[in-house]
Structure formats: structure tokens, C-alpha cells
mmCIF file of N, CA and C in Angstrom:
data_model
loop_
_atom_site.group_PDB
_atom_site.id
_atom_site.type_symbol
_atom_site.label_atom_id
_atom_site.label_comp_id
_atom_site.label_asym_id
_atom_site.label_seq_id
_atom_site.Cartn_x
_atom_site.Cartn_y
_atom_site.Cartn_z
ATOM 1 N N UNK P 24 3.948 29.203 18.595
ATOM 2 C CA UNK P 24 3.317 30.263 17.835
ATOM 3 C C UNK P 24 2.960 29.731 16.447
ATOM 4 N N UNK P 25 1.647 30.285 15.744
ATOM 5 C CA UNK P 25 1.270 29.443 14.638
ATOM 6 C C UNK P 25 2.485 30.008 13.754
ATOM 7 N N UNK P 26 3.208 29.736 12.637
ATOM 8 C CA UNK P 26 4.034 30.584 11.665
ATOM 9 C C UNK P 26 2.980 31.282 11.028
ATOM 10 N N UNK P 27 2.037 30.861 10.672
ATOM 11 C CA UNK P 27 1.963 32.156 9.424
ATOM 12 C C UNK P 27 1.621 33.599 10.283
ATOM 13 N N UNK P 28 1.644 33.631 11.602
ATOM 14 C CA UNK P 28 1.575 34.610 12.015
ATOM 15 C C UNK P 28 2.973 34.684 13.067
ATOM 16 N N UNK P 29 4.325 34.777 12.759
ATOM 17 C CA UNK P 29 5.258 35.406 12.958
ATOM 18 C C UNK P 29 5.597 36.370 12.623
ATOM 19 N N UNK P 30 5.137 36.966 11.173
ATOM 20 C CA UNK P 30 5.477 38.438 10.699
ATOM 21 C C UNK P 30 4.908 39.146 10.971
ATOM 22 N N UNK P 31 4.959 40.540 11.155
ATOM 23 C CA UNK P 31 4.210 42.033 11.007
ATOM 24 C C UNK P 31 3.256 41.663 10.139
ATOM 25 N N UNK P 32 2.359 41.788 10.400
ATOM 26 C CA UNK P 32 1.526 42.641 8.911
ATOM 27 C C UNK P 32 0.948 43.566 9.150
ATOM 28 N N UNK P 33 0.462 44.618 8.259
ATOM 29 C CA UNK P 33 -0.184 45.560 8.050
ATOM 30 C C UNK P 33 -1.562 45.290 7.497
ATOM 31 N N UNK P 34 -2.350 46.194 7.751
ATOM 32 C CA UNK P 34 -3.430 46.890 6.554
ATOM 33 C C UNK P 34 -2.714 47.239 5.263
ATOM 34 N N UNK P 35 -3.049 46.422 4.278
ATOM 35 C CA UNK P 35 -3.364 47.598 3.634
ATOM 36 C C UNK P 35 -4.336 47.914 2.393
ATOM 37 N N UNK P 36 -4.617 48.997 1.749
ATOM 38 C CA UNK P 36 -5.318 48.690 0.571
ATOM 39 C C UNK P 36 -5.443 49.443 -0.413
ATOM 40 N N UNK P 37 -4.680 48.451 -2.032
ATOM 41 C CA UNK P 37 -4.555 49.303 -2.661
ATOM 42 C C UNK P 37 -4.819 47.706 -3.900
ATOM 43 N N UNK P 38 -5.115 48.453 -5.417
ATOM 44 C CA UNK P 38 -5.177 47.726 -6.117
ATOM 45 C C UNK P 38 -4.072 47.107 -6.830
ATOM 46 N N UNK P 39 -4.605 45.660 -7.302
ATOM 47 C CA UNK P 39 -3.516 44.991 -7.797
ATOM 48 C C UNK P 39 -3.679 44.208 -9.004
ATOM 49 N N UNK P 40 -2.779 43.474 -9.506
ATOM 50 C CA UNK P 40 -3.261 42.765 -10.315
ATOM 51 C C UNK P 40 -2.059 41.254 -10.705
ATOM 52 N N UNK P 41 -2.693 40.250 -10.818
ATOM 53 C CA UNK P 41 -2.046 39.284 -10.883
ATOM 54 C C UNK P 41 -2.215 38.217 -12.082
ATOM 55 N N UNK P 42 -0.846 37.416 -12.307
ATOM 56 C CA UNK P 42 -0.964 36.848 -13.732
ATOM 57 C C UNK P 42 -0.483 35.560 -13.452
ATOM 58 N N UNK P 43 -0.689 35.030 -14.498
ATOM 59 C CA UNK P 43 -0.136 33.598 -14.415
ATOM 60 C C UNK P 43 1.386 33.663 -15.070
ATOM 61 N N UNK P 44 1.838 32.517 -14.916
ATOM 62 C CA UNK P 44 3.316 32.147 -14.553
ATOM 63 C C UNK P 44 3.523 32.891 -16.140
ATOM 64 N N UNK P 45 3.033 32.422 -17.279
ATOM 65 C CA UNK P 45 3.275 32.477 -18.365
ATOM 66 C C UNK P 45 2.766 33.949 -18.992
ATOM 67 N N UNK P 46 2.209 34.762 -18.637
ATOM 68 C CA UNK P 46 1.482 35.769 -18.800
ATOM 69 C C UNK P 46 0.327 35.874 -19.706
ATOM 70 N N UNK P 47 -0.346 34.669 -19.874
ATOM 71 C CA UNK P 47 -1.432 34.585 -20.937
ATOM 72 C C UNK P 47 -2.635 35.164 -20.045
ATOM 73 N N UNK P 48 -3.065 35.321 -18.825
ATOM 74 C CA UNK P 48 -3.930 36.179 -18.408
ATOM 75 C C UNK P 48 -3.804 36.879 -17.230
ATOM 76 N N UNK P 49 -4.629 38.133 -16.996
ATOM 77 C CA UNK P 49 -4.010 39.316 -15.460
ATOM 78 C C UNK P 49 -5.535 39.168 -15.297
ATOM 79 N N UNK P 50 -5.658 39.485 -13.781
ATOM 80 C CA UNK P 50 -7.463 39.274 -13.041
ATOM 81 C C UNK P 50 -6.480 40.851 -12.288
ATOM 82 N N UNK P 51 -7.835 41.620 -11.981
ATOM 83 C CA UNK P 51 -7.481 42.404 -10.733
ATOM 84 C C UNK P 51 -7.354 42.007 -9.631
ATOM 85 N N UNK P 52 -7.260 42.452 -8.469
ATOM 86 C CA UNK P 52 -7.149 42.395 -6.968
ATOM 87 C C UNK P 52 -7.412 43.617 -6.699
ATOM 88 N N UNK P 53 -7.563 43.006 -5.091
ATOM 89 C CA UNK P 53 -7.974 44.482 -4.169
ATOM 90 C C UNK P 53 -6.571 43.441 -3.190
ATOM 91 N N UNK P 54 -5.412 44.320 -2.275
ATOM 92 C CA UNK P 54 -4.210 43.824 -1.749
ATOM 93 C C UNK P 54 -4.900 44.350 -0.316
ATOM 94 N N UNK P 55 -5.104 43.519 0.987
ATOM 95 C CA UNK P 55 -5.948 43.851 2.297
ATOM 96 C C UNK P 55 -5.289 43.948 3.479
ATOM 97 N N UNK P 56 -3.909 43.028 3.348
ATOM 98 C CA UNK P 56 -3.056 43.103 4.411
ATOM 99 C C UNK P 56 -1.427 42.225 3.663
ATOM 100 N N UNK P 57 -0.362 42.905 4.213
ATOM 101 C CA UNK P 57 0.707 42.453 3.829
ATOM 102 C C UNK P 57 1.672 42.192 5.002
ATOM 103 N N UNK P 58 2.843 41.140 4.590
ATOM 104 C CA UNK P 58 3.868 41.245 5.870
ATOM 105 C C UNK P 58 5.093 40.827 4.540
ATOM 106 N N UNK P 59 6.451 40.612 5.667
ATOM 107 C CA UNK P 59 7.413 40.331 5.063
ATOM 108 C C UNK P 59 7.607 38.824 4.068
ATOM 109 N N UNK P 60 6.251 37.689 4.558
ATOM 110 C CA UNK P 60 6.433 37.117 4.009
ATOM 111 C C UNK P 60 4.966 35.914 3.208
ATOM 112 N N UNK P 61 3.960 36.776 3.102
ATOM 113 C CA UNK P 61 2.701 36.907 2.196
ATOM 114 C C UNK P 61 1.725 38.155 2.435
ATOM 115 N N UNK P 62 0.387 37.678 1.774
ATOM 116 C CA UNK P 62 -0.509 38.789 1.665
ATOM 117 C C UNK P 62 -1.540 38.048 1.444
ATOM 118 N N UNK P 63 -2.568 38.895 1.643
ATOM 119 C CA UNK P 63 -3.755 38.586 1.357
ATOM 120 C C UNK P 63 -4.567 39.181 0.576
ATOM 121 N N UNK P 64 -5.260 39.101 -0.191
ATOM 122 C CA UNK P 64 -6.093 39.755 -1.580
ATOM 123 C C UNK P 64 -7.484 39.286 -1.369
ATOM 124 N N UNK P 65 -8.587 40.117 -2.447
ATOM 125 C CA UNK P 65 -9.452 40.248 -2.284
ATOM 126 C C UNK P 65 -9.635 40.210 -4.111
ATOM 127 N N UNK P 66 -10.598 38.592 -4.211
ATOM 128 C CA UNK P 66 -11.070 39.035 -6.211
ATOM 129 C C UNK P 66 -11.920 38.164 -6.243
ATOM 130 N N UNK P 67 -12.056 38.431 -7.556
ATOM 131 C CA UNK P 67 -13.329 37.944 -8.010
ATOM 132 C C UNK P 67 -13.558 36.718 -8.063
ATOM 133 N N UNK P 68 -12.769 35.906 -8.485
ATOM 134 C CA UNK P 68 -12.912 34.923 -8.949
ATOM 135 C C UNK P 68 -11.756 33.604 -7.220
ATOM 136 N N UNK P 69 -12.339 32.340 -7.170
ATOM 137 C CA UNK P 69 -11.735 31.931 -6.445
ATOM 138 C C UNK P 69 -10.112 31.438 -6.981
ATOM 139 N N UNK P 70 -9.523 31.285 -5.957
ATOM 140 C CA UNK P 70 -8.212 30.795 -6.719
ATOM 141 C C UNK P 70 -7.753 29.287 -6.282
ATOM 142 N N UNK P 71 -7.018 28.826 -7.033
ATOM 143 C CA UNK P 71 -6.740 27.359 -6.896
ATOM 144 C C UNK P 71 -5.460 27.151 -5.923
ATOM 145 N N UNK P 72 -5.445 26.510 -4.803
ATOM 146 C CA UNK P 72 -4.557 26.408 -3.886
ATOM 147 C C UNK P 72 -3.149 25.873 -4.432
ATOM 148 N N UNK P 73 -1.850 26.448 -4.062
ATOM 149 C CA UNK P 73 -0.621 26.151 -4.371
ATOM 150 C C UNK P 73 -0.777 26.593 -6.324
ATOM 151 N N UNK P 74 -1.408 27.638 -6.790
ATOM 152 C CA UNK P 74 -1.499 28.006 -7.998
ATOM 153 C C UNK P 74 -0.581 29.029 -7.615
ATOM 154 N N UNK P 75 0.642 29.387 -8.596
ATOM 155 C CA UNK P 75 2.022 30.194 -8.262
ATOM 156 C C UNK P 75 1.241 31.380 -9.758
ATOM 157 N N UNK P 76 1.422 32.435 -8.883
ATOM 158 C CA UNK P 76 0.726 33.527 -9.832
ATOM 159 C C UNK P 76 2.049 34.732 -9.654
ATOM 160 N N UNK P 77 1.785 36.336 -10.295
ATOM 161 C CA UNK P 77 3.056 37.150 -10.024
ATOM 162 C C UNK P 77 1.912 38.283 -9.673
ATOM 163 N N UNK P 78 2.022 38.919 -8.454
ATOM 164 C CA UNK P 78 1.124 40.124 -8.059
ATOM 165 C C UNK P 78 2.391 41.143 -8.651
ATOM 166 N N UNK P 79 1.563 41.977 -8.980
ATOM 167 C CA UNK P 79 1.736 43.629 -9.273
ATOM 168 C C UNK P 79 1.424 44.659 -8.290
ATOM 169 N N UNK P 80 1.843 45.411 -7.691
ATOM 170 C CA UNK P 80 1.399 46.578 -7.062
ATOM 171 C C UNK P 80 2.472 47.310 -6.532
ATOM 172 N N UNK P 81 1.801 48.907 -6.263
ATOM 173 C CA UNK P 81 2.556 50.319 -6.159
ATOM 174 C C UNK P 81 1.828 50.001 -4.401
ATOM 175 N N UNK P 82 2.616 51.036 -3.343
ATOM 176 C CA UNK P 82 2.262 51.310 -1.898
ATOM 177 C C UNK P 82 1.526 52.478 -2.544
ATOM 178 N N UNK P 83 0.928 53.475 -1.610
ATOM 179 C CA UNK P 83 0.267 54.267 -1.972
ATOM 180 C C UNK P 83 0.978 55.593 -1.749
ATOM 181 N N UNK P 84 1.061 55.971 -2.497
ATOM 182 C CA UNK P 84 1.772 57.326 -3.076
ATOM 183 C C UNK P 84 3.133 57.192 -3.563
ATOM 184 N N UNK P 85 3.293 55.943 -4.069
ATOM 185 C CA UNK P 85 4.649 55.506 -4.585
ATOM 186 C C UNK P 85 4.420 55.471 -5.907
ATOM 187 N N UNK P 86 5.010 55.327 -6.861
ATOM 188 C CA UNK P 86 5.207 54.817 -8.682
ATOM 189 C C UNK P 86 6.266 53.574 -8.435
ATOM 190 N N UNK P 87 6.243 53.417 -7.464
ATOM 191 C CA UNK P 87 7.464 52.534 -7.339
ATOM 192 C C UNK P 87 6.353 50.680 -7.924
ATOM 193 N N UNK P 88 6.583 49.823 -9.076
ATOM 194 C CA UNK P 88 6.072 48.932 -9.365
ATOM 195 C C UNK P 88 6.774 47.501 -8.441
ATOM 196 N N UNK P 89 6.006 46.980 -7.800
ATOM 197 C CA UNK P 89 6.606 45.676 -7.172
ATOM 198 C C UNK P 89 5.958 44.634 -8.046
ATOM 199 N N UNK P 90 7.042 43.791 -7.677
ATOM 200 C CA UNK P 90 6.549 42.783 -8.722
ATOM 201 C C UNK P 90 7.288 41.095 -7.650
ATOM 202 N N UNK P 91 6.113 40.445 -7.307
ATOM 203 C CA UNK P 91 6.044 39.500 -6.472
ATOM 204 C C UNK P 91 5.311 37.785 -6.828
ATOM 205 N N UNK P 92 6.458 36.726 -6.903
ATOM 206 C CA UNK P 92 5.628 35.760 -7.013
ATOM 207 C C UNK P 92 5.000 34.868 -5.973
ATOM 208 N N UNK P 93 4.085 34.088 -6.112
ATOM 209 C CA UNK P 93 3.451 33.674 -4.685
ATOM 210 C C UNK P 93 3.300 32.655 -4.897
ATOM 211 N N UNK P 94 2.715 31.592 -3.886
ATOM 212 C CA UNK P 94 1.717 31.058 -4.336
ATOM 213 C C UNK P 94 0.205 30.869 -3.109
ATOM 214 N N UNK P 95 -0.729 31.193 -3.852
ATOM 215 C CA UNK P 95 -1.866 30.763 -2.890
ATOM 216 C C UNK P 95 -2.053 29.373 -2.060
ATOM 217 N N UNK P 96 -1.962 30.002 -1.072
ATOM 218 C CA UNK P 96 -2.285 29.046 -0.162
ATOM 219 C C UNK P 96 -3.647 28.943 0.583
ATOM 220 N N UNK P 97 -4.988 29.824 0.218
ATOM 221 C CA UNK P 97 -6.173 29.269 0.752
ATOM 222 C C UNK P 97 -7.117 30.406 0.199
ATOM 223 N N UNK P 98 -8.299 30.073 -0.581
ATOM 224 C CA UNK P 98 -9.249 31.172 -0.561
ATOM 225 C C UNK P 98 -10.418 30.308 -0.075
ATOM 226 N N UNK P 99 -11.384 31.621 -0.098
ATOM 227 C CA UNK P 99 -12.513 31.127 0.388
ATOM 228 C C UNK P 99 -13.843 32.239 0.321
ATOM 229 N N UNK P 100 -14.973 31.797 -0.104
ATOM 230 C CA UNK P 100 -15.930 33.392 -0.148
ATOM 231 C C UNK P 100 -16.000 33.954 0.701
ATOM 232 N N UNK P 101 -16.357 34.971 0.374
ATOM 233 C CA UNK P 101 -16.452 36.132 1.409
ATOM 234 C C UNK P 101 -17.663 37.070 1.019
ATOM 235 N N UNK P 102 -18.419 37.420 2.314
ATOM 236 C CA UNK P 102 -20.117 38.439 1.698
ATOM 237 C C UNK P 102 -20.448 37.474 0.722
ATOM 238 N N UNK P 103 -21.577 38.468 0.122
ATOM 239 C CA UNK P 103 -22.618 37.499 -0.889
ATOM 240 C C UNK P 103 -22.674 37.851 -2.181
ATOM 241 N N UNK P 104 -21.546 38.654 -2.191
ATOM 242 C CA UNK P 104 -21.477 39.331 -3.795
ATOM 243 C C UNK P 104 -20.336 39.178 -4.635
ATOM 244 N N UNK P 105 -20.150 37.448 -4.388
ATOM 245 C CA UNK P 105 -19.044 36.376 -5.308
ATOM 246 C C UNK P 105 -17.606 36.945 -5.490
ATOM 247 N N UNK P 106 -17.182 37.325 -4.005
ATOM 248 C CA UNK P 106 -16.165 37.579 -3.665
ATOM 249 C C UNK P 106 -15.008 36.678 -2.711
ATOM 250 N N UNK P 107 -13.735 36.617 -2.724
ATOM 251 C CA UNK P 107 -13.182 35.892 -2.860
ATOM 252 C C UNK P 107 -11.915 36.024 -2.129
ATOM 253 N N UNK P 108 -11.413 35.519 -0.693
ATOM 254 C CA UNK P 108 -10.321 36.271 0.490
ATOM 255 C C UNK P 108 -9.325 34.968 -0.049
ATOM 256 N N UNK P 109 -8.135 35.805 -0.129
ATOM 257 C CA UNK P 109 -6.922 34.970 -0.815
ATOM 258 C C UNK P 109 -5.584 34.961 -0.020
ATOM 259 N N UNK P 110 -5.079 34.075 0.598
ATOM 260 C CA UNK P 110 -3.570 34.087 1.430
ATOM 261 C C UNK P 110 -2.965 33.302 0.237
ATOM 262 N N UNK P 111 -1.701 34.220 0.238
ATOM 263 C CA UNK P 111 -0.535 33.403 -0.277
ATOM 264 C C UNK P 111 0.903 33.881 0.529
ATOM 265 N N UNK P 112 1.791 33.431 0.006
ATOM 266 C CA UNK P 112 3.080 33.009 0.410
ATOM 267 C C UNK P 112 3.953 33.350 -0.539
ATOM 268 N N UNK P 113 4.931 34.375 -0.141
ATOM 269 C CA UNK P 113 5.711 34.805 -1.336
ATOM 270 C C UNK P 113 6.624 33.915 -1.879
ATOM 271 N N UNK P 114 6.675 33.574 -2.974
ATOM 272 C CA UNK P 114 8.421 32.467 -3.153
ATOM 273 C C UNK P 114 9.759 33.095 -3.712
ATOM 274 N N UNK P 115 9.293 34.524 -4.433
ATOM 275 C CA UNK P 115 10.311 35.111 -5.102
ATOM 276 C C UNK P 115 9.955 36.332 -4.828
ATOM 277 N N UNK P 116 11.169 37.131 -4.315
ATOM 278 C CA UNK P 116 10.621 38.532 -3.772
ATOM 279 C C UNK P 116 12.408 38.943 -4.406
ATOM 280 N N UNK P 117 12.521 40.439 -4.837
ATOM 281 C CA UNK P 117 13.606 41.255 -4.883
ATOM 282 C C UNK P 117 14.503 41.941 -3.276
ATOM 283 N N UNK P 118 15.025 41.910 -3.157
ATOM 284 C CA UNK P 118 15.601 42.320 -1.918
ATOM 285 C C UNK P 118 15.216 44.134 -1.421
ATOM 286 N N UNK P 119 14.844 45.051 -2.968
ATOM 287 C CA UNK P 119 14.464 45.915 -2.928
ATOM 288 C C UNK P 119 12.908 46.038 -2.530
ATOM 289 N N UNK P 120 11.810 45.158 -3.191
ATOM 290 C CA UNK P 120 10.874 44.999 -2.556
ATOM 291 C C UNK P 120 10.733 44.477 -1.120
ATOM 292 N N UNK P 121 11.576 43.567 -1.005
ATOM 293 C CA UNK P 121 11.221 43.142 0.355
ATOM 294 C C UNK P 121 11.690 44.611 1.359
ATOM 295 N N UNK P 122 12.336 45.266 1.320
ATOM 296 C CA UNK P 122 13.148 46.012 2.241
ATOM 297 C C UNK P 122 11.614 47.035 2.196
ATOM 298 N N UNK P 123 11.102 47.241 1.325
ATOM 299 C CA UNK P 123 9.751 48.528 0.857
ATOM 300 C C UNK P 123 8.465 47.432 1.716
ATOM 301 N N UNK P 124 8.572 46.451 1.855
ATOM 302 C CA UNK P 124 7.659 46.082 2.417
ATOM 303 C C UNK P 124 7.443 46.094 3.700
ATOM 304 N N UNK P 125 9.080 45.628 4.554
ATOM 305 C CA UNK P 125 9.676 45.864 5.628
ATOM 306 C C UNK P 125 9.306 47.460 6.595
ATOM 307 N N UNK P 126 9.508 48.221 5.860
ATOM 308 C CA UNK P 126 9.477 49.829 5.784
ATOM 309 C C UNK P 126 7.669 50.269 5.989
ATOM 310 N N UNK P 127 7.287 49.502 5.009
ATOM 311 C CA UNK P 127 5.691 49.697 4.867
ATOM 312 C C UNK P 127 5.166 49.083 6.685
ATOM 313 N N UNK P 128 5.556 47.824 6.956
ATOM 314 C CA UNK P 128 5.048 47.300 7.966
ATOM 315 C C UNK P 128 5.367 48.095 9.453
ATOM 316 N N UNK P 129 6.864 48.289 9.286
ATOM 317 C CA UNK P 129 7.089 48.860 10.518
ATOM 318 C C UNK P 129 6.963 50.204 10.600
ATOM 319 N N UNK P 130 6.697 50.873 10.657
ATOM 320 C CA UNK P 130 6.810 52.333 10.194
ATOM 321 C C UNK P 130 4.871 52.632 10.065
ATOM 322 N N UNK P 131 4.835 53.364 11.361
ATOM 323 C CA UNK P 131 3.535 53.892 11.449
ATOM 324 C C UNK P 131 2.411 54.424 11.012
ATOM 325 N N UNK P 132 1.265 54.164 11.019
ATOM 326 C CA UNK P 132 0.816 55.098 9.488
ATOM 327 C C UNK P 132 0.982 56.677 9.947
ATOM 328 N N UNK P 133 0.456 57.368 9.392
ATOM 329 C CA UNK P 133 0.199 58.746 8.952
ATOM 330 C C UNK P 133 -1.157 59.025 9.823
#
């Protein structure tokens, strides 16, 4: 089986936003699909492979703030309107987020 597809993932989509290690700059995201152990995003700008960034994001109808470091492992364009499909790989996750992510995946939609 390939690994990066051993986990659940979901849909999903909600906005995000991500920074560098040091916090000198945040880009948005659009967050497209998640599992227990990366995600995939959607931005503007391409990203640099094995670049370790910290995503931000709420599930939807939560206030609950996750806070996740990664690192990208592949973008590439997408459509024609300088957009940008992003896999990464979580390296530092909270045990509370991970369990909300867990929950998010298995657990049916609505």
C-alpha cells in the first residue's frame, strides 16, 4: 500500500493560514482534505518542498484554534488562475488536535 495513503482523510474546506517557523510572515490558505497525518491546501503562491511552516485553522463550527506544524512535501499548479495544490506532513501535532482531527475523519458528515 502506498503510505501516504494509509490514513482516513476527509474533505474538507475551510480557511487557513500559515507562517513561517519564525513568524515574520502568514499567506492564507484554502485547507481541501485532511487525515491523521497531513493535509492538503490550496494558495497562492507555490511552496518550497520540505519548507516546515505552522497552519492555523478552526473545523467548521468550532472556535476551537489548531495550531499544526508541517512540512510540505509537494506543490504544484493547479487551473489557470496562479493557483497552487500543497501536501504536507505533519511533524508536530498536540494530542488534543490530533484526537479533533481523528473525530473530524471518522465520524460522518451531516
Amino acid at each position: 500500500m502506498d503510505p501516504r495513503r494509509e490514513h482516513v482523510r476527509r474533505l474538507l474546506q475551510v480557511d487557513a493560514h500559515l507562517s513561517d517557523m519564525h513568524g515574520t510572515y502568514t499567506q492564507p490558505a484554502q485547507i481541501i482534505d485532511i487525515s491523521r497525518m497531513g493535509v492538503a491546501f490550496v494558495s497562492d503562491h507555490a511552496m518550497r518542498t520540505d519548507e516546515q511552516l505552522l497552519l492555523n485553522f478552526c473545523f467548521p463550527g468550532s472556535a476551537i484554534r489548531n495550531e499544526i506544524t508541517l512540512t510540505v512535501v509537494n506543490s504544484s499548479a493547479v487551473g489557470t488562475h496562479g493557483r497552487f495544490r500543497n501536501g504536507a506532513r505533519f511533524i508536530a501535532i498536540s494530542e488534543a488536535c490530533a484526537d479533533r482531527i481523528v473525530d473530524y475523519v471518522t465520524t460522518a458528515p451531516v
